[in-house]
Amino acid sequence: MNLLKAASTVSLWTLLSRITGLVRDQLIAASFGAGALTDAFNVAFRIPNLLRRLFAEGAFSSAFVPILAATRATEGDEATRRLVDAVATVLFAALLLTCALGIVGAPVIVWMFGAGLQELDLAVVMTRWMFPYIGFMSLVALSAGILNTWKRFAVPAATPVLLNVAMIGAAWGLAPWLERHGIRPIHALSAGVMLGGAMQLAVQVPALRRIGCLPRIGFGPGAWRRAWAHPGVQRLLTQMAPALLGVSVAQLSLLINTQIASHLGPGAVSWLFFADRLMEFPTALLGVALGVVLIPGLSARRAQGDDAGYSAQLDWGLRLVLLLALPCAIALGLFARPLVAVLFHYGRFSAEAVAMTELALRGYGVGLLGLIGVKVLAPGFFAQQDLRTPVRIAVVVLVCTQLMNLAFVPWLGHAGLALSIGLGALVNATWLLVGLRRQGHYRPAPGWPVFVARLLPANLLLAAGLAWASQRLDWLALQAQPGVRVAWLAAIVALSIVGYFGVLLACGVRWREFARRA
């Protein structure tokens, strides 16, 4: 398997997902602004998304993919399919119960996330409508784990595009219809979320059928007992326990931050949301893509006892992170205002919202290297089926993050929340790296000092150019000329990319160094 080709496939589809996601967010910002209504929607949408990250993409995927990859590498495809059927049966039963409890308990859940919301009742209604989304996405996560283990990366990477398309259609077509009939148009977004979840699950079926691994879900007490007794399910549940605690720590931090933001006045939750959406561009294109392609390969190599190949894959991932994430971090820090203005400063999204979102984006950008680095380093532990070490680290990072909130929020407001998360991510990544080194699982390949020295000139020139371009134009005043503003941004971004890689080439960095096979 060519790791670079696989990562590029995931990144390209993820890029399309992020582009459609930005279109979605632009439409939401222009239609509803950044105020009490969008705060309510963002909190309501964040609840099933948190559970998706907690269970589906977090604890479940962290435990399931390594077990699935190891089973396939050591026991073959037929045993792997039996494991998939058992896991799907147990998961489906658990999801039915979770969704029912979530709908009934929506008022308590929303209060836990945003007691300070002005539109608390609206958030409760939208949470009830959107809670079944966690069921769709958990089954999508199961499908993605299977397809990634079979080295079919394209469909799972392309799936999120459908959510964005559904929400764009709902905001564009359904919202005006609701308004004409006396219904608050923000409810259209809830309908778009549910439609998008159903569409994402539907496209998995043909892909799973092609590899002969469409899960067969059993129904009834007998089927549930047999699935529960499967050794692979028991091993999965055992591994999920520490993983669930680890992911819970990260999501608990998000819950606390959302709760704090809800008390900072109307708009604070939305400013952080829009900044986070911009952050997801590099974290998804780089971090998620690398994590997706590394976990199956690392797990298989660990199962086969190939320590050298295991370390080499981690080294490859870390070098790629530094090569691509560092310039992104510089851009988010020094070019934040143009990015926010060009993408969101339309309709009801005010100049104040631009300034506040810019501050949050700068805070997040401080920790971009850490956020992406964790996506590469954590799989190093997951592949060993060691989920306890990342959990212990995550607990300490949570405490550090909240202590930083105590210092930063009174001084910086909502931007202090973003800065705490960024700095916490750096602490997390550094600790994971030190842990892998001390355990002897990762041994840096020769040439790191030379590699870093070659990156410095390109990044310094990029920083100088973006700082100059950010101050050269009045990006807010160009709101009346959106075409001109977009053209300027496109030209600067294109010139920055060409200049960055051109300087890297002149300094001796060769792309073929990363096109290694694993």
Coordinates of C-alpha atoms in Angstrom, one line a residue:
M1 CA 0.0 0.0 0.0
N2 CA 1.4 3.4 -0.9
L3 CA 0.8 5.5 2.2
L4 CA 1.1 8.8 0.3
K5 CA -1.4 7.8 -2.4
A6 CA -3.8 6.6 0.3
A7 CA -3.4 9.7 2.4
S8 CA -3.8 11.9 -0.8
T9 CA -7.1 10.1 -1.7
V10 CA -8.5 10.7 1.8
S11 CA -7.3 14.3 1.7
L12 CA -8.8 15.1 -1.7
W13 CA -12.2 13.8 -0.7
T14 CA -11.8 15.5 2.7
L15 CA -11.0 18.7 0.8
L16 CA -14.2 18.5 -1.1
S17 CA -16.0 17.9 2.1
R18 CA -14.5 21.0 3.7
I19 CA -15.2 23.1 0.7
T20 CA -18.9 22.1 0.7
G21 CA -18.8 22.6 4.5
L22 CA -17.5 26.1 4.1
V23 CA -20.3 26.8 1.6
R24 CA -22.8 25.4 4.1
D25 CA -21.3 27.6 6.9
Q26 CA -21.2 30.7 4.6
L27 CA -24.9 30.2 3.9
I28 CA -25.7 29.8 7.6
A29 CA -23.7 32.8 8.5
A30 CA -25.3 35.0 5.8
S31 CA -28.8 33.8 6.5
F32 CA -28.8 33.7 10.3
G33 CA -25.7 35.7 11.4
A34 CA -23.9 34.9 14.7
G35 CA -26.4 35.4 17.5
A36 CA -28.9 33.7 19.7
L37 CA -30.5 31.5 17.0
T38 CA -27.2 30.2 15.7
D39 CA -26.0 29.7 19.2
A40 CA -29.0 27.4 19.8
F41 CA -28.5 25.5 16.6
N42 CA -24.8 25.1 17.2
V43 CA -25.3 23.7 20.7
A44 CA -28.1 21.4 19.5
F45 CA -25.9 20.2 16.6
R46 CA -22.9 19.8 18.9
I47 CA -24.6 17.3 21.2
P48 CA -25.0 14.5 18.6
N49 CA -21.7 15.4 17.1
L50 CA -20.1 15.1 20.6
L51 CA -21.6 11.7 21.0
R52 CA -20.5 10.8 17.5
R53 CA -16.9 11.7 18.4
L54 CA -17.2 10.1 21.8
F55 CA -18.6 6.7 20.7
A56 CA -18.6 6.3 16.9
E57 CA -15.4 8.0 15.7
G58 CA -13.7 8.1 19.1
A59 CA -13.8 5.1 21.5
F60 CA -15.4 2.7 19.0
S61 CA -13.1 3.4 16.1
S62 CA -10.0 3.6 18.2
A63 CA -10.7 0.1 19.6
F64 CA -12.5 -1.5 16.6
V65 CA -10.1 -0.8 13.7
P66 CA -6.9 -2.2 15.4
I67 CA -8.9 -5.3 16.5
L68 CA -10.4 -5.7 13.0
A69 CA -7.0 -5.2 11.3
A70 CA -5.3 -7.7 13.6
T71 CA -8.0 -10.3 13.2
R72 CA -7.8 -10.0 9.4
A73 CA -4.0 -10.2 9.4
T74 CA -3.9 -13.3 11.7
E75 CA -7.2 -15.2 11.2
G76 CA -8.3 -14.3 7.7
D77 CA -11.4 -12.7 6.1
E78 CA -14.1 -15.2 7.2
A79 CA -13.3 -14.8 10.9
T80 CA -13.2 -11.0 10.3
R81 CA -16.7 -11.1 8.8
R82 CA -18.1 -13.0 11.8
L83 CA -16.6 -10.4 14.1
V84 CA -18.2 -7.6 12.0
D85 CA -21.7 -9.3 12.2
A86 CA -21.4 -9.6 16.0
V87 CA -20.2 -6.1 16.5
A88 CA -23.0 -4.7 14.2
T89 CA -25.7 -6.5 16.2
V90 CA -24.5 -5.3 19.6
L91 CA -24.0 -1.7 18.2
F92 CA -27.4 -1.5 16.7
A93 CA -29.2 -2.5 19.9
A94 CA -27.1 0.0 21.9
L95 CA -28.0 2.8 19.4
L96 CA -31.7 2.2 19.7
L97 CA -31.5 2.6 23.5
T98 CA -29.2 5.7 23.2
C99 CA -31.4 7.5 20.8
A100 CA -34.5 6.9 22.8
L101 CA -32.8 8.2 26.0
G102 CA -31.4 11.2 24.2
I103 CA -34.8 12.3 22.9
V104 CA -36.5 12.0 26.3
G105 CA -33.6 13.6 28.2
A106 CA -33.0 16.5 25.7
P107 CA -33.8 19.3 28.2
V108 CA -31.3 18.0 30.7
I109 CA -28.6 17.4 28.1
V110 CA -29.0 20.9 26.6
W111 CA -28.9 22.5 30.0
M112 CA -25.6 20.7 30.6
F113 CA -24.1 22.2 27.4
G114 CA -25.5 25.7 27.4
A115 CA -27.5 26.8 30.4
G116 CA -26.8 30.4 29.5
L117 CA -28.4 30.2 26.0
Q118 CA -31.1 32.9 25.3
E119 CA -32.9 30.4 23.1
L120 CA -32.7 27.4 25.4
D121 CA -36.2 25.9 24.5
L122 CA -35.3 26.2 20.8
A123 CA -32.1 24.3 21.4
V124 CA -34.1 21.5 23.2
V125 CA -36.5 21.1 20.2
M126 CA -33.7 20.9 17.7
T127 CA -31.7 18.5 19.8
R128 CA -34.7 16.1 19.8
W129 CA -35.0 16.3 16.1
M130 CA -31.3 15.7 15.5
F131 CA -30.5 13.2 18.2
P132 CA -31.1 10.1 15.9
Y133 CA -28.2 11.5 13.8
I134 CA -25.8 9.7 16.3
G135 CA -27.4 6.4 15.3
F136 CA -26.7 7.0 11.6
M137 CA -23.2 8.2 12.2
S138 CA -22.3 5.3 14.5
L139 CA -23.3 2.8 11.8
V140 CA -21.3 4.9 9.3
A141 CA -18.3 4.7 11.6
L142 CA -18.7 0.9 11.7
S143 CA -18.8 0.9 7.9
A144 CA -15.8 3.2 7.6
G145 CA -13.7 0.9 9.9
I146 CA -14.5 -2.1 7.7
L147 CA -13.7 -0.3 4.5
N148 CA -10.5 1.2 5.8
T149 CA -9.3 -2.2 7.0
W150 CA -9.9 -3.5 3.4
K151 CA -7.9 -0.4 2.2
R152 CA -11.0 1.2 0.6
F153 CA -10.5 4.7 1.7
A154 CA -12.5 6.7 -0.8
V155 CA -16.1 6.1 0.2
P156 CA -15.6 6.9 4.0
A157 CA -13.7 10.0 3.1
A158 CA -16.3 11.2 0.6
T159 CA -19.3 10.5 2.8
P160 CA -19.3 13.8 4.8
V161 CA -19.9 15.7 1.6
L162 CA -23.5 14.4 1.7
L163 CA -24.2 16.0 5.0
N164 CA -23.1 19.4 3.7
V165 CA -25.1 19.0 0.5
A166 CA -28.2 18.1 2.5
M167 CA -27.8 21.1 4.9
I168 CA -27.1 23.5 2.0
G169 CA -30.3 22.3 0.3
A170 CA -32.3 22.7 3.5
A171 CA -31.0 26.2 4.2
W172 CA -31.4 27.3 0.6
G173 CA -34.8 25.7 -0.2
L174 CA -36.6 24.7 3.0
A175 CA -35.8 27.6 5.2
P176 CA -37.6 30.2 3.1
W177 CA -40.6 27.9 2.8
L178 CA -40.8 27.5 6.6
E179 CA -40.6 31.3 7.0
R180 CA -43.5 31.8 4.6
H181 CA -45.5 29.4 6.7
G182 CA -44.8 31.1 10.0
I183 CA -42.2 28.5 11.2
R184 CA -38.8 29.6 12.4
P185 CA -36.5 28.9 9.4
I186 CA -33.6 27.8 11.6
H187 CA -35.5 24.4 11.9
A188 CA -34.6 23.7 8.3
L189 CA -31.0 23.0 9.4
S190 CA -32.2 20.2 11.7
A191 CA -34.0 18.6 8.8
G192 CA -30.9 18.9 6.7
V193 CA -28.8 17.2 9.4
M194 CA -31.2 14.2 9.6
L195 CA -31.4 13.9 5.8
G196 CA -27.6 14.1 5.6
G197 CA -27.1 11.3 8.2
A198 CA -29.5 9.0 6.3
M199 CA -27.7 9.7 3.0
Q200 CA -24.3 9.0 4.5
L201 CA -25.4 5.6 5.8
A202 CA -27.1 4.7 2.5
V203 CA -23.9 5.1 0.4
Q204 CA -22.0 2.7 2.6
V205 CA -24.2 -0.3 1.6
P206 CA -22.9 -0.8 -2.0
A207 CA -19.3 -0.3 -1.0
L208 CA -19.6 -2.9 1.8
R209 CA -21.5 -5.3 -0.5
R210 CA -18.6 -5.1 -3.1
I211 CA -16.1 -6.4 -0.6
G212 CA -18.6 -9.0 0.7
C213 CA -18.7 -7.6 4.2
L214 CA -22.1 -6.0 4.5
P215 CA -22.9 -6.6 8.2
R216 CA -25.8 -9.0 9.0
I217 CA -27.5 -7.5 12.1
G218 CA -29.3 -10.0 14.3
F219 CA -32.6 -9.2 16.1
G220 CA -34.1 -10.6 19.2
P221 CA -32.7 -11.7 22.6
G222 CA -31.1 -14.8 21.2
A223 CA -29.1 -13.0 18.5
W224 CA -28.1 -10.3 21.0
R225 CA -26.8 -12.9 23.5
R226 CA -24.8 -14.7 20.8
A227 CA -23.3 -11.5 19.5
W228 CA -22.5 -10.3 23.0
A229 CA -20.7 -13.6 23.7
H230 CA -18.4 -13.3 20.7
P231 CA -14.7 -13.1 21.9
G232 CA -14.0 -10.2 19.5
V233 CA -16.9 -8.2 21.0
Q234 CA -15.7 -8.9 24.5
R235 CA -12.2 -7.8 23.5
L236 CA -13.7 -4.7 21.8
L237 CA -15.7 -3.7 24.9
T238 CA -12.6 -4.2 27.0
Q239 CA -10.5 -2.0 24.8
M240 CA -13.3 0.6 24.5
A241 CA -13.5 1.2 28.2
P242 CA -10.2 3.1 28.5
A243 CA -10.7 4.6 25.0
L244 CA -14.1 5.8 26.1
L245 CA -12.6 7.4 29.2
G246 CA -9.9 9.1 27.0
V247 CA -12.3 10.5 24.4
S248 CA -14.7 11.5 27.2
V249 CA -12.0 13.6 28.7
A250 CA -11.6 15.6 25.4
Q251 CA -15.3 15.9 25.0
L252 CA -15.8 16.9 28.6
S253 CA -13.4 19.8 27.9
L254 CA -15.6 20.7 24.9
L255 CA -18.7 20.6 27.0
I256 CA -17.1 22.8 29.7
N257 CA -16.0 25.3 27.1
T258 CA -19.4 25.4 25.4
Q259 CA -21.0 26.0 28.8
I260 CA -18.6 28.8 29.6
A261 CA -19.1 30.3 26.1
S262 CA -22.9 30.3 26.5
H263 CA -22.4 32.7 29.5
L264 CA -20.2 35.1 27.6
G265 CA -23.1 36.7 25.7
P266 CA -24.9 36.1 22.5
G267 CA -22.6 35.1 19.6
A268 CA -19.7 33.6 21.6
V269 CA -20.7 30.0 20.9
S270 CA -21.1 30.8 17.2
W271 CA -17.7 32.7 17.0
L272 CA -16.0 29.7 18.4
F273 CA -18.0 27.4 16.0
F274 CA -17.0 29.3 12.9
A275 CA -13.4 29.5 13.9
D276 CA -13.4 25.8 14.6
R277 CA -14.8 25.2 11.1
L278 CA -11.8 26.9 9.6
M279 CA -9.5 24.9 11.9
E280 CA -11.1 21.7 10.6
F281 CA -9.7 22.4 7.1
P282 CA -6.1 21.5 8.0
T283 CA -6.9 19.1 10.8
A284 CA -9.1 17.0 8.6
L285 CA -7.0 17.3 5.4
L286 CA -3.8 16.3 7.3
G287 CA -4.6 14.9 10.7
V288 CA -7.7 12.8 9.9
A289 CA -6.3 11.6 6.6
L290 CA -3.0 10.5 8.2
G291 CA -4.8 8.8 11.1
V292 CA -7.1 6.9 8.8
V293 CA -4.3 5.4 6.7
L294 CA -1.9 4.8 9.6
I295 CA -4.1 2.9 12.0
P296 CA -4.7 -0.2 9.8
G297 CA -1.1 -0.4 8.7
L298 CA 0.4 0.2 12.2
S299 CA -2.0 -2.4 13.6
A300 CA -1.0 -5.0 11.0
R301 CA 2.7 -4.4 11.5
R302 CA 2.4 -4.6 15.3
A303 CA 0.4 -7.9 14.9
Q304 CA 3.2 -9.2 12.6
G305 CA 6.0 -8.1 14.9
D306 CA 7.5 -5.7 12.4
D307 CA 8.9 -3.1 14.8
A308 CA 11.1 -1.4 12.2
G309 CA 8.3 -0.9 9.8
Y310 CA 6.0 0.3 12.6
S311 CA 8.5 3.0 13.6
A312 CA 9.2 4.0 10.0
Q313 CA 5.5 4.7 9.4
L314 CA 5.3 6.9 12.4
D315 CA 8.3 8.8 11.3
W316 CA 6.9 9.3 7.8
G317 CA 3.7 10.7 9.4
L318 CA 5.5 13.1 11.7
R319 CA 7.6 14.5 8.9
L320 CA 4.6 15.1 6.8
V321 CA 2.8 16.8 9.7
L322 CA 5.7 19.3 10.1
L323 CA 6.0 19.8 6.3
L324 CA 2.3 20.7 5.8
A325 CA 0.9 21.7 9.2
L326 CA 3.5 24.4 10.1
P327 CA 2.6 26.6 7.2
C328 CA -1.1 26.2 7.9
A329 CA -0.5 27.3 11.5
I330 CA 1.3 30.3 10.3
A331 CA -1.5 31.2 7.9
L332 CA -4.2 30.8 10.7
G333 CA -2.2 33.1 13.0
L334 CA -1.1 35.8 10.6
F335 CA -3.8 35.7 7.9
A336 CA -6.9 35.1 10.1
R337 CA -8.8 38.3 9.3
P338 CA -8.7 37.9 5.5
L339 CA -9.8 34.2 5.8
V340 CA -12.8 35.0 8.1
A341 CA -13.8 38.1 6.1
V342 CA -13.8 36.5 2.7
L343 CA -15.5 33.4 3.9
F344 CA -18.2 34.7 6.3
H345 CA -18.5 38.5 6.1
Y346 CA -21.8 38.6 4.2
G347 CA -25.5 39.3 5.0
R348 CA -26.1 39.2 8.7
F349 CA -22.5 38.3 9.7
S350 CA -21.2 41.6 11.0
A351 CA -17.8 43.2 11.2
E352 CA -17.9 42.6 14.9
A353 CA -18.5 38.9 14.3
V354 CA -15.5 38.9 11.9
A355 CA -13.2 40.4 14.6
M356 CA -14.4 38.0 17.3
T357 CA -14.1 34.9 15.1
E358 CA -10.6 36.1 14.0
L359 CA -9.5 36.2 17.7
A360 CA -10.8 32.7 18.3
L361 CA -9.1 31.4 15.1
R362 CA -5.7 32.8 16.2
G363 CA -6.1 31.0 19.6
Y364 CA -6.9 27.7 17.9
G365 CA -4.0 28.2 15.4
V366 CA -1.5 28.2 18.2
G367 CA -2.2 24.5 18.8
L368 CA -2.6 23.4 15.2
L369 CA 0.6 21.4 15.1
G370 CA -0.5 19.7 18.3
L371 CA -4.0 18.9 17.1
I372 CA -2.7 17.3 13.9
G373 CA 0.3 15.6 15.7
V374 CA -2.1 13.8 18.1
K375 CA -3.9 12.3 15.0
V376 CA -0.5 10.7 14.1
L377 CA 0.8 9.9 17.5
A378 CA -2.3 8.5 19.2
P379 CA -2.6 5.7 16.5
G380 CA 0.9 4.6 17.6
F381 CA -0.7 3.6 20.9
F382 CA -4.0 2.4 19.5
A383 CA -2.2 0.0 17.1
Q384 CA -0.6 -1.7 20.2
Q385 CA -4.1 -1.8 21.7
D386 CA -2.7 0.4 24.5
L387 CA -5.5 2.9 25.1
R388 CA -4.6 3.5 28.8
T389 CA -1.6 5.7 28.2
P390 CA -3.4 8.2 25.9
V391 CA -6.2 8.3 28.5
R392 CA -3.8 9.2 31.4
I393 CA -2.3 11.9 29.3
A394 CA -5.7 13.2 28.2
V395 CA -6.9 13.5 31.9
V396 CA -3.9 15.6 32.8
V397 CA -4.3 17.8 29.6
L398 CA -8.0 18.4 30.6
V399 CA -6.9 19.7 34.0
C400 CA -4.3 21.9 32.4
T401 CA -6.8 23.2 29.8
Q402 CA -9.3 24.2 32.5
L403 CA -6.6 25.8 34.6
M404 CA -5.6 27.9 31.6
N405 CA -9.2 28.8 31.1
L406 CA -9.2 30.3 34.6
A407 CA -6.3 32.5 33.6
F408 CA -7.2 33.3 30.0
V409 CA -11.0 33.7 29.9
P410 CA -11.3 36.7 32.2
W411 CA -8.5 38.4 30.2
L412 CA -9.4 37.3 26.6
G413 CA -13.0 36.2 26.8
H414 CA -14.0 33.6 24.2
A415 CA -10.6 33.7 22.6
G416 CA -9.1 32.5 25.8
L417 CA -11.1 29.3 25.4
A418 CA -9.6 28.7 22.0
L419 CA -6.1 29.5 23.2
S420 CA -6.5 27.0 26.1
I421 CA -7.5 24.3 23.6
G422 CA -4.6 25.1 21.3
L423 CA -2.0 25.0 24.1
G424 CA -3.6 21.8 25.6
A425 CA -3.2 20.1 22.2
L426 CA 0.5 21.0 22.1
V427 CA 1.0 19.5 25.6
N428 CA -0.9 16.4 24.5
A429 CA 1.1 15.8 21.4
T430 CA 4.4 16.4 23.1
W431 CA 3.5 13.9 25.9
L432 CA 2.4 11.2 23.4
L433 CA 5.7 11.7 21.5
V434 CA 7.8 11.4 24.6
G435 CA 5.8 8.3 25.6
L436 CA 6.4 6.5 22.3
R437 CA 10.1 7.4 22.5
R438 CA 10.5 6.1 26.1
Q439 CA 8.7 2.8 25.3
G440 CA 11.1 2.3 22.3
H441 CA 8.2 2.0 19.8
Y442 CA 9.3 5.1 17.9
R443 CA 12.9 5.7 16.8
P444 CA 13.4 8.8 14.7
A445 CA 15.0 8.1 11.4
P446 CA 18.3 9.9 10.5
G447 CA 18.1 13.3 9.0
W448 CA 15.7 15.2 11.2
P449 CA 18.0 18.2 11.9
V450 CA 18.7 18.7 8.2
F451 CA 15.0 18.3 7.4
V452 CA 14.0 21.0 9.9
A453 CA 16.7 23.3 8.7
R454 CA 15.4 23.0 5.2
L455 CA 11.9 23.9 6.3
L456 CA 12.8 27.1 8.1
P457 CA 13.5 29.5 5.2
A458 CA 10.2 28.6 3.5
N459 CA 8.2 29.1 6.6
L460 CA 9.9 32.4 7.5
L461 CA 9.3 33.8 4.0
L462 CA 5.6 32.6 4.2
A463 CA 5.1 34.3 7.5
A464 CA 6.5 37.6 6.3
G465 CA 4.4 37.5 3.1
L466 CA 1.1 36.7 4.8
A467 CA 1.7 39.3 7.5
W468 CA 2.2 42.0 4.9
A469 CA -0.8 40.8 2.8
S470 CA -3.1 40.8 5.8
Q471 CA -2.3 44.5 6.6
R472 CA -2.0 45.7 3.0
L473 CA -5.8 45.5 2.2
D474 CA -8.8 46.6 4.2
W475 CA -10.6 43.3 3.9
L476 CA -13.7 44.5 5.7
A477 CA -14.2 47.5 3.5
L478 CA -14.1 45.2 0.4
Q479 CA -17.4 43.6 1.5
A480 CA -19.1 45.7 -1.2
Q481 CA -16.8 44.1 -3.8
P482 CA -17.0 40.4 -3.0
G483 CA -15.5 39.3 -6.3
V484 CA -12.4 41.5 -5.8
R485 CA -12.0 40.3 -2.3
V486 CA -12.2 36.6 -3.4
A487 CA -9.8 37.2 -6.2
W488 CA -7.2 38.8 -3.9
L489 CA -7.5 35.9 -1.4
A490 CA -7.2 33.3 -4.2
A491 CA -4.1 35.1 -5.7
I492 CA -2.4 35.4 -2.3
V493 CA -3.1 31.8 -1.4
A494 CA -1.9 30.5 -4.7
L495 CA 1.2 32.6 -4.6
S496 CA 1.9 31.4 -1.1
I497 CA 1.6 27.7 -2.0
V498 CA 3.8 28.1 -5.1
G499 CA 6.3 30.2 -3.1
Y500 CA 6.4 27.8 -0.2
F501 CA 7.0 24.7 -2.2
G502 CA 9.4 26.5 -4.5
V503 CA 11.6 27.5 -1.6
L504 CA 11.4 24.0 -0.2
L505 CA 12.6 22.6 -3.5
A506 CA 15.4 25.1 -3.6
C507 CA 16.4 24.0 -0.1
G508 CA 16.6 20.4 -1.1
V509 CA 13.3 19.0 0.1
R510 CA 12.1 16.4 -2.4
W511 CA 8.5 15.1 -2.5
R512 CA 9.7 11.6 -3.5
E513 CA 11.1 11.3 0.0
F514 CA 7.5 10.9 1.2
A515 CA 6.3 8.5 -1.5
R516 CA 7.6 5.5 0.3
R517 CA 5.7 2.2 0.4
A518 CA 4.4 0.5 3.5

